């Protein structure tokens, strides 16, 4: 009987703790900075798979008005303009190493997104590049430690 009572008490304590955790409100994370944040590519429109592309990222330097990064295989650089959340880039210079086809598909889509985007939205640690209301690419902030 004591063992059953002890087991029931432990189960109730565990359920009680997990209920509090599920119902507690977590403060919203502040938005990551557009500038000088390493934005890792996590999503492209359509059926483009971006697995195994942890090197695909973009970084914006507002002081130099420079965008740079790696598109999975090649490095790129160019200039960008900001006006509040409006966004545009100049033609982007890219190294031209040959890579497997699936990586080149991602690379081409990422570079196209950078060239076509006209707006950006940051929500927490996510950056979306948009053309009108269409999401062209989505990134996650990587914080250096």
mmCIF file with all atom_site columns, N, CA, C and O in Angstrom, residues 28 32 53 57 62 67 73 105-106 116 118 140 142 145:
data_model
loop_
_atom_site.group_PDB
_atom_site.id
_atom_site.type_symbol
_atom_site.label_atom_id
_atom_site.label_alt_id
_atom_site.label_comp_id
_atom_site.label_asym_id
_atom_site.label_entity_id
_atom_site.label_seq_id
_atom_site.pdbx_PDB_ins_code
_atom_site.Cartn_x
_atom_site.Cartn_y
_atom_site.Cartn_z
_atom_site.occupancy
_atom_site.B_iso_or_equiv
_atom_site.pdbx_formal_charge
_atom_site.auth_seq_id
_atom_site.auth_comp_id
_atom_site.auth_asym_id
_atom_site.auth_atom_id
_atom_site.pdbx_PDB_model_num
ATOM 1  N N  . UNK A 1 28  ? 8.669  36.292 -25.309 1.00 0.00 ? 28  UNK A N  1
ATOM 2  C CA . UNK A 1 28  ? 8.995  36.259 -26.726 1.00 0.00 ? 28  UNK A CA 1
ATOM 3  C C  . UNK A 1 28  ? 10.443 36.695 -26.902 1.00 0.00 ? 28  UNK A C  1
ATOM 4  O O  . UNK A 1 28  ? 10.891 37.649 -26.276 1.00 0.00 ? 28  UNK A O  1
ATOM 5  N N  . UNK A 1 32  ? 16.189 39.220 -33.928 1.00 0.00 ? 32  UNK A N  1
ATOM 6  C CA . UNK A 1 32  ? 17.618 39.246 -34.226 1.00 0.00 ? 32  UNK A CA 1
ATOM 7  C C  . UNK A 1 32  ? 17.908 40.474 -35.080 1.00 0.00 ? 32  UNK A C  1
ATOM 8  O O  . UNK A 1 32  ? 17.027 41.006 -35.749 1.00 0.00 ? 32  UNK A O  1
ATOM 9  N N  . UNK A 1 53  ? 23.101 21.315 -45.990 1.00 0.00 ? 53  UNK A N  1
ATOM 10 C CA . UNK A 1 53  ? 23.684 22.571 -46.470 1.00 0.00 ? 53  UNK A CA 1
ATOM 11 C C  . UNK A 1 53  ? 23.873 23.536 -45.302 1.00 0.00 ? 53  UNK A C  1
ATOM 12 O O  . UNK A 1 53  ? 23.429 24.661 -45.337 1.00 0.00 ? 53  UNK A O  1
ATOM 13 N N  . UNK A 1 57  ? 24.651 30.334 -46.023 1.00 0.00 ? 57  UNK A N  1
ATOM 14 C CA . UNK A 1 57  ? 24.298 31.428 -45.130 1.00 0.00 ? 57  UNK A CA 1
ATOM 15 C C  . UNK A 1 57  ? 24.476 32.756 -45.854 1.00 0.00 ? 57  UNK A C  1
ATOM 16 O O  . UNK A 1 57  ? 25.085 32.836 -46.916 1.00 0.00 ? 57  UNK A O  1
ATOM 17 N N  . UNK A 1 62  ? 25.624 46.525 -42.678 1.00 0.00 ? 62  UNK A N  1
ATOM 18 C CA . UNK A 1 62  ? 24.934 47.784 -42.978 1.00 0.00 ? 62  UNK A CA 1
ATOM 19 C C  . UNK A 1 62  ? 25.907 48.939 -43.151 1.00 0.00 ? 62  UNK A C  1
ATOM 20 O O  . UNK A 1 62  ? 25.662 49.837 -43.946 1.00 0.00 ? 62  UNK A O  1
ATOM 21 N N  . UNK A 1 67  ? 26.431 42.605 -48.794 1.00 0.00 ? 67  UNK A N  1
ATOM 22 C CA . UNK A 1 67  ? 25.870 41.291 -48.506 1.00 0.00 ? 67  UNK A CA 1
ATOM 23 C C  . UNK A 1 67  ? 26.917 40.281 -48.945 1.00 0.00 ? 67  UNK A C  1
ATOM 24 O O  . UNK A 1 67  ? 27.557 40.432 -49.979 1.00 0.00 ? 67  UNK A O  1
ATOM 25 N N  . UNK A 1 73  ? 27.899 25.936 -51.987 1.00 0.00 ? 73  UNK A N  1
ATOM 26 C CA . UNK A 1 73  ? 29.108 25.522 -52.692 1.00 0.00 ? 73  UNK A CA 1
ATOM 27 C C  . UNK A 1 73  ? 30.032 26.720 -52.893 1.00 0.00 ? 73  UNK A C  1
ATOM 28 O O  . UNK A 1 73  ? 31.190 26.688 -52.534 1.00 0.00 ? 73  UNK A O  1
ATOM 29 N N  . UNK A 1 105 ? 21.163 23.479 -57.420 1.00 0.00 ? 105 UNK A N  1
ATOM 30 C CA . UNK A 1 105 ? 19.756 23.893 -57.453 1.00 0.00 ? 105 UNK A CA 1
ATOM 31 C C  . UNK A 1 105 ? 19.474 24.855 -56.294 1.00 0.00 ? 105 UNK A C  1
ATOM 32 O O  . UNK A 1 105 ? 18.855 25.904 -56.466 1.00 0.00 ? 105 UNK A O  1
ATOM 33 N N  . UNK A 1 106 ? 19.957 24.498 -55.110 1.00 0.00 ? 106 UNK A N  1
ATOM 34 C CA . UNK A 1 106 ? 19.776 25.355 -53.932 1.00 0.00 ? 106 UNK A CA 1
ATOM 35 C C  . UNK A 1 106 ? 20.517 26.670 -54.132 1.00 0.00 ? 106 UNK A C  1
ATOM 36 O O  . UNK A 1 106 ? 19.977 27.750 -53.876 1.00 0.00 ? 106 UNK A O  1
ATOM 37 N N  . UNK A 1 116 ? 15.929 38.992 -56.333 1.00 0.00 ? 116 UNK A N  1
ATOM 38 C CA . UNK A 1 116 ? 14.533 39.356 -56.565 1.00 0.00 ? 116 UNK A CA 1
ATOM 39 C C  . UNK A 1 116 ? 13.827 39.942 -55.349 1.00 0.00 ? 116 UNK A C  1
ATOM 40 O O  . UNK A 1 116 ? 12.782 40.572 -55.483 1.00 0.00 ? 116 UNK A O  1
ATOM 41 N N  . UNK A 1 118 ? 12.386 42.158 -52.457 1.00 0.00 ? 118 UNK A N  1
ATOM 42 C CA . UNK A 1 118 ? 12.165 43.599 -52.348 1.00 0.00 ? 118 UNK A CA 1
ATOM 43 C C  . UNK A 1 118 ? 11.781 44.012 -50.915 1.00 0.00 ? 118 UNK A C  1
ATOM 44 O O  . UNK A 1 118 ? 11.528 45.179 -50.646 1.00 0.00 ? 118 UNK A O  1
ATOM 45 N N  . UNK A 1 140 ? 17.643 31.364 -40.469 1.00 0.00 ? 140 UNK A N  1
ATOM 46 C CA . UNK A 1 140 ? 17.650 31.332 -39.010 1.00 0.00 ? 140 UNK A CA 1
ATOM 47 C C  . UNK A 1 140 ? 18.943 31.973 -38.530 1.00 0.00 ? 140 UNK A C  1
ATOM 48 O O  . UNK A 1 140 ? 20.018 31.699 -39.076 1.00 0.00 ? 140 UNK A O  1
ATOM 49 N N  . UNK A 1 142 ? 22.202 32.579 -36.558 1.00 0.00 ? 142 UNK A N  1
ATOM 50 C CA . UNK A 1 142 ? 23.198 31.810 -35.827 1.00 0.00 ? 142 UNK A CA 1
ATOM 51 C C  . UNK A 1 142 ? 24.014 32.797 -35.028 1.00 0.00 ? 142 UNK A C  1
ATOM 52 O O  . UNK A 1 142 ? 24.610 33.724 -35.571 1.00 0.00 ? 142 UNK A O  1
ATOM 53 N N  . UNK A 1 145 ? 29.383 32.422 -30.383 1.00 0.00 ? 145 UNK A N  1
ATOM 54 C CA . UNK A 1 145 ? 29.606 32.375 -28.926 1.00 0.00 ? 145 UNK A CA 1
ATOM 55 C C  . UNK A 1 145 ? 31.028 32.688 -28.595 1.00 0.00 ? 145 UNK A C  1
ATOM 56 O O  . UNK A 1 145 ? 31.929 32.482 -29.303 1.00 0.00 ? 145 UNK A O  1
#
